[in-house]
Amino acid sequence: MGGTFDPIHYGHLVTAEAARHLFKLDQVIFVPSGRPPHKLSHKLTPASERLLMTLLATAPNQNFIVSDWEVQREQISYTYDTVRAFHQKFGDSAELFFITGADAVLEIMQWRQIDELADFCSFIAATRPGYRLDDFQASPKLTAKLGFLEVPALAISSSDIRGRVARSEPIKYLLPETVEMYIYKHGLYQDLSG
Ligand code: NAP
């Protein structure tokens, strides 16, 4: 499961659990983005902090694990490189799925080496209820490897949580308490300018 996780919230966790159940996955590996290609000019929370919050949020679920693979790399985080590394690690017998948000998947035809990536994995795109897919266009090969999953809990969003913290509004019950405590203890999202 790929994402910036800035911060991770219950929408991500519900998505992971729903995908695990529906697609009968053995485990979900959360891979916080290092330097995502489409966000090179964005101000992101340091990768080490996003990684820690992801560890805190996923710790209670024995089927969830976290990988620091992208975070540890200096290079831009292309999903192709990440999935290929997992393919090498787990071997041909493992069936891999790349789970992420549908907004990210809408641009999938522009992703690096997307055709080769589709040889290594299938894709699960999580949508918010009422999400319109009218503009979605992909090659037949990709369309065949792509599943959509509607997740009501994705009404929660990282950007809304960041805005709430900056405006001193509550974030309780939108994300695990451990992550909430981490955000306040380390003063994250106080200033969204810049
Ligand atoms: P994003 O553009 O920040 O997010 C797009 C939407 O998807 C947001 O609404 C976001 O909600 C949601 N979302 C993101 N991750 C999700 C997840 N794991 N489960 C459910 N919803 C999720 O997306 P991003 O986080 O930067 O990128 C998503 C993944 O796609 C990353 O792993 C990234 O590396 C990969 N990607 C790869 C390429 C490439 O290889 N060329 C290009 C683009 C993206 P929240 O803001 O609430 O998370």
mmCIF file of C-alpha atoms and ligand atoms in Angstrom:
data_model
loop_
_atom_site.group_PDB
_atom_site.id
_atom_site.type_symbol
_atom_site.label_atom_id
_atom_site.label_comp_id
_atom_site.label_asym_id
_atom_site.label_seq_id
_atom_site.Cartn_x
_atom_site.Cartn_y
_atom_site.Cartn_z
ATOM 1 C CA MET A 1 0.000 0.000 0.000
ATOM 2 C CA GLY A 2 1.594 3.224 -1.156
ATOM 3 C CA GLY A 3 0.878 6.708 0.064
ATOM 4 C CA THR A 4 2.403 9.848 1.416
ATOM 5 C CA PHE A 5 0.627 9.221 4.758
ATOM 6 C CA ASP A 6 0.963 12.845 5.853
ATOM 7 C CA PRO A 7 -0.536 11.873 8.237
ATOM 8 C CA ILE A 8 -1.894 8.306 8.140
ATOM 9 C CA HIS A 9 -5.564 8.156 9.244
ATOM 10 C CA TYR A 10 -8.473 5.736 9.665
ATOM 11 C CA GLY A 11 -9.386 6.058 5.965
ATOM 12 C CA HIS A 12 -6.057 4.439 5.045
ATOM 13 C CA LEU A 13 -6.395 1.746 7.710
ATOM 14 C CA VAL A 14 -9.977 0.860 6.730
ATOM 15 C CA THR A 15 -8.901 0.731 3.062
ATOM 16 C CA ALA A 16 -6.064 -1.660 3.889
ATOM 17 C CA GLU A 17 -8.287 -3.961 5.936
ATOM 18 C CA ALA A 18 -11.078 -3.932 3.318
ATOM 19 C CA ALA A 19 -8.578 -4.742 0.545
ATOM 20 C CA ARG A 20 -7.024 -7.505 2.641
ATOM 21 C CA HIS A 21 -10.434 -9.091 3.203
ATOM 22 C CA LEU A 22 -11.825 -8.639 -0.319
ATOM 23 C CA PHE A 23 -8.715 -9.700 -2.225
ATOM 24 C CA LYS A 24 -7.727 -12.353 0.351
ATOM 25 C CA LEU A 25 -4.299 -10.840 0.955
ATOM 26 C CA ASP A 26 -1.910 -12.467 3.448
ATOM 27 C CA GLN A 27 -0.584 -9.122 4.585
ATOM 28 C CA VAL A 28 -0.606 -5.447 3.728
ATOM 29 C CA ILE A 29 2.773 -3.726 3.553
ATOM 30 C CA PHE A 30 2.507 0.024 4.071
ATOM 31 C CA VAL A 31 5.166 1.852 2.060
ATOM 32 C CA PRO A 32 5.339 5.554 2.945
ATOM 33 C CA SER A 33 6.572 7.550 -0.050
ATOM 34 C CA GLY A 34 10.084 8.907 0.011
ATOM 35 C CA ARG A 35 10.154 11.624 -2.659
ATOM 36 C CA PRO A 36 7.016 11.073 -4.788
ATOM 37 C CA PRO A 37 7.576 12.193 -8.410
ATOM 38 C CA HIS A 38 4.412 14.312 -8.553
ATOM 39 C CA LYS A 39 5.218 16.167 -5.318
ATOM 40 C CA LEU A 40 8.808 17.281 -5.767
ATOM 41 C CA SER A 41 7.897 20.930 -5.138
ATOM 42 C CA HIS A 42 5.486 20.195 -2.254
ATOM 43 C CA LYS A 43 6.352 20.773 1.361
ATOM 44 C CA LEU A 44 6.049 17.331 2.961
ATOM 45 C CA THR A 45 6.588 16.296 6.561
ATOM 46 C CA PRO A 46 10.013 14.601 6.812
ATOM 47 C CA ALA A 47 9.833 11.002 5.647
ATOM 48 C CA SER A 48 11.181 9.738 8.988
ATOM 49 C CA GLU A 49 8.175 11.270 10.816
ATOM 50 C CA ARG A 50 5.644 9.920 8.290
ATOM 51 C CA LEU A 51 7.272 6.510 8.677
ATOM 52 C CA LEU A 52 7.020 6.660 12.481
ATOM 53 C CA MET A 53 3.345 7.666 12.375
ATOM 54 C CA THR A 54 2.674 4.771 9.992
ATOM 55 C CA LEU A 55 4.390 2.369 12.405
ATOM 56 C CA LEU A 56 2.329 3.679 15.323
ATOM 57 C CA ALA A 57 -0.950 3.411 13.400
ATOM 58 C CA THR A 58 -0.401 -0.110 12.072
ATOM 59 C CA ALA A 59 1.205 -1.701 15.160
ATOM 60 C CA PRO A 60 -2.014 -3.235 16.586
ATOM 61 C CA ASN A 61 -2.805 -5.181 13.390
ATOM 62 C CA GLN A 62 -0.723 -8.343 12.976
ATOM 63 C CA ASN A 63 -1.464 -8.433 9.232
ATOM 64 C CA PHE A 64 -0.077 -4.954 8.648
ATOM 65 C CA ILE A 65 3.617 -4.332 8.285
ATOM 66 C CA VAL A 66 5.573 -1.229 7.311
ATOM 67 C CA SER A 67 8.447 -0.944 4.872
ATOM 68 C CA ASP A 68 11.004 1.864 4.936
ATOM 69 C CA TRP A 69 12.179 0.949 1.449
ATOM 70 C CA GLU A 70 11.205 4.239 -0.239
ATOM 71 C CA VAL A 71 12.041 6.373 2.796
ATOM 72 C CA GLN A 72 15.614 5.070 2.943
ATOM 73 C CA ARG A 73 16.332 5.818 -0.706
ATOM 74 C CA GLU A 74 17.723 9.114 -1.905
ATOM 75 C CA GLN A 75 16.124 8.753 -5.326
ATOM 76 C CA ILE A 76 12.642 9.765 -6.473
ATOM 77 C CA SER A 77 10.121 7.088 -5.426
ATOM 78 C CA TYR A 78 8.738 5.524 -8.563
ATOM 79 C CA THR A 79 6.207 2.783 -7.872
ATOM 80 C CA TYR A 80 7.827 0.679 -10.603
ATOM 81 C CA ASP A 81 11.110 0.519 -8.620
ATOM 82 C CA THR A 82 9.305 -0.250 -5.382
ATOM 83 C CA VAL A 83 7.106 -3.020 -6.737
ATOM 84 C CA ARG A 84 10.009 -4.551 -8.660
ATOM 85 C CA ALA A 85 12.038 -4.678 -5.427
ATOM 86 C CA PHE A 86 9.180 -6.450 -3.633
ATOM 87 C CA HIS A 87 8.786 -8.829 -6.563
ATOM 88 C CA GLN A 88 12.474 -9.736 -6.275
ATOM 89 C CA LYS A 89 12.169 -10.156 -2.514
ATOM 90 C CA PHE A 90 9.073 -12.388 -2.522
ATOM 91 C CA GLY A 91 9.638 -14.243 -5.807
ATOM 92 C CA ASP A 92 7.383 -15.267 -8.668
ATOM 93 C CA SER A 93 5.011 -17.285 -6.494
ATOM 94 C CA ALA A 94 3.803 -14.216 -4.591
ATOM 95 C CA GLU A 95 0.876 -12.319 -6.094
ATOM 96 C CA LEU A 96 1.368 -8.596 -5.567
ATOM 97 C CA PHE A 97 -1.252 -5.844 -5.466
ATOM 98 C CA PHE A 98 -0.471 -2.141 -5.317
ATOM 99 C CA ILE A 99 -3.125 -0.392 -3.223
ATOM 100 C CA THR A 100 -3.554 3.356 -3.252
ATOM 101 C CA GLY A 101 -6.059 6.198 -3.653
ATOM 102 C CA ALA A 102 -8.080 6.518 -6.851
ATOM 103 C CA ASP A 103 -6.968 10.146 -7.374
ATOM 104 C CA ALA A 104 -3.403 8.924 -7.735
ATOM 105 C CA VAL A 105 -4.498 6.080 -10.030
ATOM 106 C CA LEU A 106 -6.341 8.495 -12.364
ATOM 107 C CA GLU A 107 -2.914 9.566 -13.602
ATOM 108 C CA ILE A 108 -1.608 6.025 -13.835
ATOM 109 C CA MET A 109 -0.945 6.101 -17.584
ATOM 110 C CA GLN A 110 1.730 8.724 -16.889
ATOM 111 C CA TRP A 111 3.519 6.620 -14.272
ATOM 112 C CA ARG A 112 7.030 5.479 -15.049
ATOM 113 C CA GLN A 113 7.235 2.140 -16.916
ATOM 114 C CA ILE A 114 3.561 1.514 -16.280
ATOM 115 C CA ASP A 115 3.309 -1.352 -18.762
ATOM 116 C CA GLU A 116 6.178 -3.247 -17.133
ATOM 117 C CA LEU A 117 4.771 -2.423 -13.695
ATOM 118 C CA ALA A 118 1.527 -4.128 -14.707
ATOM 119 C CA ASP A 119 3.546 -7.311 -15.325
ATOM 120 C CA PHE A 120 4.532 -7.391 -11.645
ATOM 121 C CA CYS A 121 1.282 -6.459 -9.896
ATOM 122 C CA SER A 122 -2.428 -5.711 -9.978
ATOM 123 C CA PHE A 123 -3.802 -2.399 -8.712
ATOM 124 C CA ILE A 124 -6.461 -1.623 -6.129
ATOM 125 C CA ALA A 125 -7.709 1.963 -6.257
ATOM 126 C CA ALA A 126 -9.639 3.157 -3.208
ATOM 127 C CA THR A 127 -12.423 5.667 -3.870
ATOM 128 C CA ARG A 128 -14.596 7.863 -1.740
ATOM 129 C CA PRO A 129 -18.392 7.238 -2.064
ATOM 130 C CA GLY A 130 -19.876 8.994 -5.093
ATOM 131 C CA TYR A 131 -16.477 9.250 -6.743
ATOM 132 C CA ARG A 132 -16.894 9.680 -10.534
ATOM 133 C CA LEU A 133 -14.603 7.725 -12.783
ATOM 134 C CA ASP A 134 -15.805 9.385 -16.023
ATOM 135 C CA ASP A 135 -12.369 10.781 -16.821
ATOM 136 C CA PHE A 136 -10.492 7.562 -16.182
ATOM 137 C CA GLN A 137 -8.712 6.174 -19.221
ATOM 138 C CA ALA A 138 -6.226 3.326 -19.311
ATOM 139 C CA SER A 139 -4.950 0.746 -21.768
ATOM 140 C CA PRO A 140 -6.880 -2.555 -21.952
ATOM 141 C CA LYS A 141 -3.933 -4.318 -20.240
ATOM 142 C CA LEU A 142 -4.061 -1.918 -17.316
ATOM 143 C CA THR A 143 -7.840 -1.851 -17.096
ATOM 144 C CA ALA A 144 -7.792 -5.648 -16.760
ATOM 145 C CA LYS A 145 -5.417 -5.389 -13.788
ATOM 146 C CA LEU A 146 -7.230 -2.609 -11.942
ATOM 147 C CA GLY A 147 -9.900 -2.979 -9.268
ATOM 148 C CA PHE A 148 -11.793 -0.166 -7.570
ATOM 149 C CA LEU A 149 -12.790 -0.323 -3.933
ATOM 150 C CA GLU A 150 -15.305 2.117 -2.439
ATOM 151 C CA VAL A 151 -14.336 3.045 1.113
ATOM 152 C CA PRO A 152 -16.750 5.322 3.024
ATOM 153 C CA ALA A 153 -14.064 6.024 5.656
ATOM 154 C CA LEU A 154 -12.095 7.868 2.959
ATOM 155 C CA ALA A 155 -14.288 10.868 3.717
ATOM 156 C CA ILE A 156 -11.357 11.406 6.083
ATOM 157 C CA SER A 157 -8.380 12.998 4.331
ATOM 158 C CA SER A 158 -4.830 13.904 5.303
ATOM 159 C CA SER A 159 -5.180 17.457 3.983
ATOM 160 C CA ASP A 160 -8.309 18.013 6.095
ATOM 161 C CA ILE A 161 -6.464 16.750 9.183
ATOM 162 C CA ARG A 162 -3.493 19.057 8.508
ATOM 163 C CA GLY A 163 -5.884 22.007 8.131
ATOM 164 C CA ARG A 164 -7.706 21.120 11.338
ATOM 165 C CA VAL A 165 -4.474 21.028 13.327
ATOM 166 C CA ALA A 166 -3.388 24.390 11.895
ATOM 167 C CA ARG A 167 -6.780 25.903 12.860
ATOM 168 C CA SER A 168 -6.699 24.260 16.329
ATOM 169 C CA GLU A 169 -9.771 22.167 15.485
ATOM 170 C CA PRO A 170 -10.188 18.619 16.856
ATOM 171 C CA ILE A 171 -8.799 15.609 14.989
ATOM 172 C CA LYS A 172 -9.837 13.033 17.567
ATOM 173 C CA TYR A 173 -11.497 9.896 16.069
ATOM 174 C CA LEU A 174 -10.149 10.676 12.583
ATOM 175 C CA LEU A 175 -6.882 8.819 13.213
ATOM 176 C CA PRO A 176 -5.373 6.551 15.885
ATOM 177 C CA GLU A 177 -4.781 8.243 19.231
ATOM 178 C CA THR A 178 -1.067 7.382 19.102
ATOM 179 C CA VAL A 179 -0.723 9.326 15.849
ATOM 180 C CA GLU A 180 -2.744 12.221 17.249
ATOM 181 C CA MET A 181 -0.398 12.351 20.264
ATOM 182 C CA TYR A 182 2.655 12.197 17.992
ATOM 183 C CA ILE A 183 1.373 15.136 15.931
ATOM 184 C CA TYR A 184 0.865 17.337 19.004
ATOM 185 C CA LYS A 185 4.056 16.238 20.767
ATOM 186 C CA HIS A 186 6.186 17.073 17.725
ATOM 187 C CA GLY A 187 4.271 20.190 16.715
ATOM 188 C CA LEU A 188 3.398 18.936 13.227
ATOM 189 C CA TYR A 189 1.039 20.848 10.903
ATOM 190 C CA GLN A 190 0.980 24.011 13.030
ATOM 191 C CA ASP A 191 1.970 26.172 10.081
ATOM 192 C CA LEU A 192 0.811 25.200 6.602
ATOM 193 C CA SER A 193 2.308 28.165 4.781
ATOM 194 C CA GLY A 194 5.311 27.778 2.481
HETATM 195 P P1 NAP B 1 -1.863 11.719 -3.424
HETATM 196 O O1 NAP B 1 -1.760 12.313 -4.786
HETATM 197 O O2 NAP B 1 -1.377 12.502 -2.255
HETATM 198 O O3 NAP B 1 -3.288 11.251 -3.063
HETATM 199 C C1 NAP B 1 -4.289 11.128 -3.989
HETATM 200 C C2 NAP B 1 -5.557 10.757 -3.245
HETATM 201 O O4 NAP B 1 -5.489 9.393 -2.872
HETATM 202 C C3 NAP B 1 -5.799 11.561 -1.999
HETATM 203 O O5 NAP B 1 -7.175 11.752 -1.880
HETATM 204 C C4 NAP B 1 -5.263 10.639 -0.908
HETATM 205 O O6 NAP B 1 -5.899 10.864 0.337
HETATM 206 C C5 NAP B 1 -5.608 9.270 -1.447
HETATM 207 N N1 NAP B 1 -4.670 8.229 -1.000
HETATM 208 C C6 NAP B 1 -3.315 8.257 -1.093
HETATM 209 N N2 NAP B 1 -2.805 7.101 -0.629
HETATM 210 C C7 NAP B 1 -3.854 6.353 -0.242
HETATM 211 C C8 NAP B 1 -3.971 5.063 0.320
HETATM 212 N N3 NAP B 1 -2.872 4.310 0.550
HETATM 213 N N4 NAP B 1 -5.202 4.593 0.610
HETATM 214 C C9 NAP B 1 -6.286 5.343 0.367
HETATM 215 N N5 NAP B 1 -6.257 6.569 -0.154
HETATM 216 C C10 NAP B 1 -5.047 7.076 -0.462
HETATM 217 O O7 NAP B 1 -1.175 10.329 -3.475
HETATM 218 P P2 NAP B 1 0.212 9.952 -2.981
HETATM 219 O O8 NAP B 1 0.035 9.503 -1.570
HETATM 220 O O9 NAP B 1 1.195 11.036 -3.267
HETATM 221 O O10 NAP B 1 0.571 8.746 -3.956
HETATM 222 C C11 NAP B 1 -0.090 7.522 -3.821
HETATM 223 C C12 NAP B 1 0.881 6.413 -4.226
HETATM 224 O O11 NAP B 1 1.017 6.393 -5.650
HETATM 225 C C13 NAP B 1 2.274 6.584 -3.645
HETATM 226 O O12 NAP B 1 2.792 5.347 -3.292
HETATM 227 C C14 NAP B 1 3.054 7.176 -4.820
HETATM 228 O O13 NAP B 1 4.447 6.910 -4.776
HETATM 229 C C15 NAP B 1 2.387 6.472 -5.983
HETATM 230 N N6 NAP B 1 2.583 7.253 -7.220
HETATM 231 C C16 NAP B 1 3.529 6.811 -8.088
HETATM 232 C C17 NAP B 1 3.788 7.513 -9.246
HETATM 233 C C18 NAP B 1 4.849 6.999 -10.197
HETATM 234 O O14 NAP B 1 5.409 5.941 -9.950
HETATM 235 N N7 NAP B 1 5.132 7.702 -11.246
HETATM 236 C C19 NAP B 1 3.075 8.699 -9.530
HETATM 237 C C20 NAP B 1 2.111 9.120 -8.608
HETATM 238 C C21 NAP B 1 1.880 8.389 -7.439
HETATM 239 P P3 NAP B 1 -4.993 11.274 1.614
HETATM 240 O O15 NAP B 1 -4.362 12.596 1.237
HETATM 241 O O16 NAP B 1 -5.967 11.349 2.712
HETATM 242 O O17 NAP B 1 -3.953 10.201 1.734
#
